[in-house]
Amino acid sequence: MSNENDQLLPDESDAQTLNKMAAQIKSMDSRLEVVETKVDAQSKQTNANLLNAFAEILKDALAQQKAEFDEALAQQKAEFAEALAQQKTEFAEMLKTEVNNLRLEMLQEFQQVKREIKSIERSFHPIFKNMGDEAMRTDEIEDRVEKLEKKLAS
């Protein structure tokens, strides 16, 4: 059994090889720790750079969206102002037309009143004793009607 156990134990040369290998593993392990430390530091730096770059991209996108929104808003304001001006013009024209139509109607009414006054004058002519009074009254009424006609016509 002791031979069997001896066979299980490595030779001295094997032990030296194992010791060298263990030393190399320890050396590799320490180098790996240095690399891990550098990678962690680089990773933190890269993450910060990526976050900064992403923040810049978001700022640019937001600025572009704001510019597009401002442009669209300005365009809508201009369109609204144009539509409002057009409606004001149309309303003014409509109002002017209505006022002119009312003037014409009133002028026609006054002309009809004038004709009726002349008709009444002719009907009552024999009744009035003083022709001078009748003429003065009629002239005054006609003058007033003519003044009103002139005011309405202008």
Coordinates of C-alpha atoms in Angstrom, one line a residue:
M1 CA 0.0 0.0 0.0
S2 CA 2.8 2.3 0.6
N3 CA 3.9 1.8 -3.0
E4 CA 0.4 2.7 -4.1
N5 CA 0.5 5.8 -2.0
D6 CA 3.9 6.7 -3.3
Q7 CA 2.6 6.4 -6.8
L8 CA -0.2 8.8 -6.0
L9 CA 2.3 11.4 -4.7
P10 CA 3.9 13.4 -7.5
D11 CA 7.6 13.3 -8.1
E12 CA 9.8 16.2 -7.0
S13 CA 10.0 17.4 -10.5
D14 CA 6.2 17.2 -10.7
A15 CA 5.9 19.2 -7.5
Q16 CA 8.2 21.9 -8.9
T17 CA 6.1 22.0 -12.0
L18 CA 3.0 22.2 -9.9
N19 CA 4.5 25.0 -7.8
K20 CA 5.5 26.9 -11.0
M21 CA 2.0 26.4 -12.3
A22 CA 0.5 27.6 -9.0
A23 CA 2.8 30.7 -9.1
Q24 CA 1.8 31.4 -12.7
I25 CA -1.9 31.0 -11.7
K26 CA -1.4 33.5 -8.9
S27 CA 0.4 35.9 -11.2
M28 CA -2.3 35.5 -13.8
D29 CA -4.9 36.0 -11.1
S30 CA -3.3 39.3 -9.9
R31 CA -3.0 40.4 -13.6
L32 CA -6.7 39.5 -14.1
E33 CA -7.6 41.6 -11.0
V34 CA -5.7 44.6 -12.5
V35 CA -7.4 44.1 -15.9
E36 CA -10.8 43.8 -14.1
T37 CA -10.1 47.1 -12.2
K38 CA -9.1 48.8 -15.5
V39 CA -12.2 47.4 -17.2
D40 CA -14.5 48.6 -14.3
A41 CA -12.9 52.1 -14.5
Q42 CA -13.2 52.1 -18.3
S43 CA -16.8 50.8 -18.1
K44 CA -17.7 53.6 -15.6
Q45 CA -16.1 56.2 -17.9
T46 CA -17.8 54.7 -21.0
N47 CA -21.1 54.6 -19.2
A48 CA -20.7 58.3 -18.3
N49 CA -19.7 59.1 -21.9
L50 CA -22.7 57.2 -23.2
L51 CA -25.0 58.9 -20.8
N52 CA -23.6 62.3 -21.8
A53 CA -23.9 61.5 -25.5
F54 CA -27.5 60.3 -25.0
A55 CA -28.3 63.4 -23.0
E56 CA -27.0 65.6 -25.9
I57 CA -29.0 63.6 -28.4
L58 CA -32.1 64.1 -26.3
K59 CA -31.4 67.8 -25.9
D60 CA -30.9 68.1 -29.7
A61 CA -34.1 66.2 -30.4
L62 CA -36.1 68.3 -27.9
A63 CA -34.7 71.5 -29.4
Q64 CA -35.7 70.3 -32.9
Q65 CA -39.2 69.4 -31.7
K66 CA -39.5 72.8 -30.0
A67 CA -38.4 74.6 -33.2
E68 CA -40.9 72.5 -35.3
F69 CA -43.6 73.3 -32.8
D70 CA -42.8 77.0 -32.8
E71 CA -42.8 77.0 -36.6
A72 CA -46.1 75.2 -36.7
L73 CA -47.6 77.6 -34.2
A74 CA -46.3 80.7 -36.1
Q75 CA -47.8 79.3 -39.3
Q76 CA -51.2 78.7 -37.6
K77 CA -51.1 82.2 -36.1
A78 CA -50.5 83.6 -39.6
E79 CA -53.3 81.5 -41.1
F80 CA -55.6 82.6 -38.3
A81 CA -54.7 86.2 -38.8
E82 CA -55.3 85.9 -42.6
A83 CA -58.7 84.2 -42.1
L84 CA -59.7 86.8 -39.5
A85 CA -58.7 89.6 -41.9
Q86 CA -60.7 88.0 -44.7
Q87 CA -63.7 87.6 -42.5
K88 CA -63.5 91.3 -41.4
T89 CA -63.3 92.3 -45.1
E90 CA -66.3 90.1 -46.0
F91 CA -68.3 91.4 -43.0
A92 CA -67.4 95.1 -43.9
E93 CA -68.6 94.5 -47.5
M94 CA -71.8 92.8 -46.3
L95 CA -72.5 95.6 -43.8
K96 CA -71.8 98.2 -46.5
T97 CA -74.2 96.4 -48.9
E98 CA -76.9 96.2 -46.2
V99 CA -76.5 99.9 -45.4
N100 CA -76.8 100.9 -49.1
N101 CA -79.9 98.7 -49.5
L102 CA -81.4 100.4 -46.4
R103 CA -80.6 103.8 -47.8
L104 CA -82.3 102.9 -51.1
E105 CA -85.3 101.6 -49.4
M106 CA -85.6 104.7 -47.2
L107 CA -85.0 106.9 -50.3
Q108 CA -87.9 105.1 -52.1
E109 CA -90.1 105.5 -49.0
F110 CA -89.3 109.3 -48.9
Q111 CA -90.0 109.6 -52.6
Q112 CA -93.3 107.9 -52.1
V113 CA -94.1 110.2 -49.2
K114 CA -93.2 113.2 -51.4
R115 CA -95.6 112.0 -54.1
E116 CA -98.4 111.5 -51.5
I117 CA -97.8 115.0 -50.2
K118 CA -98.1 116.4 -53.7
S119 CA -101.2 114.3 -54.2
I120 CA -102.7 115.6 -51.0
E121 CA -101.7 119.1 -52.0
R122 CA -103.7 118.7 -55.2
S123 CA -106.6 117.2 -53.5
F124 CA -106.9 119.9 -50.8
H125 CA -106.0 122.8 -53.2
P126 CA -109.6 124.0 -53.5
I127 CA -110.1 123.7 -49.8
F128 CA -107.3 126.0 -48.7
K129 CA -108.4 129.6 -48.7
N130 CA -105.0 131.1 -48.6
M131 CA -102.8 129.8 -51.4
G132 CA -99.7 131.5 -50.0
D133 CA -99.9 129.5 -46.7
E134 CA -100.5 126.3 -48.6
A135 CA -97.5 126.9 -50.9
M136 CA -95.3 127.8 -47.9
R137 CA -96.2 124.7 -46.0
T138 CA -95.7 122.5 -49.0
D139 CA -92.4 124.1 -49.8
E140 CA -91.2 123.6 -46.3
I141 CA -92.2 119.9 -46.4
E142 CA -90.6 119.4 -49.8
D143 CA -87.4 121.2 -48.5
R144 CA -87.3 118.9 -45.5
V145 CA -87.8 115.8 -47.7
E146 CA -85.1 116.9 -50.1
K147 CA -82.7 117.5 -47.3
L148 CA -83.4 114.0 -45.9
E149 CA -83.1 112.6 -49.4
K150 CA -79.7 114.3 -49.8
K151 CA -78.5 112.9 -46.4
L152 CA -79.6 109.4 -47.3
A153 CA -78.1 109.6 -50.7
S154 CA -74.7 110.6 -49.4

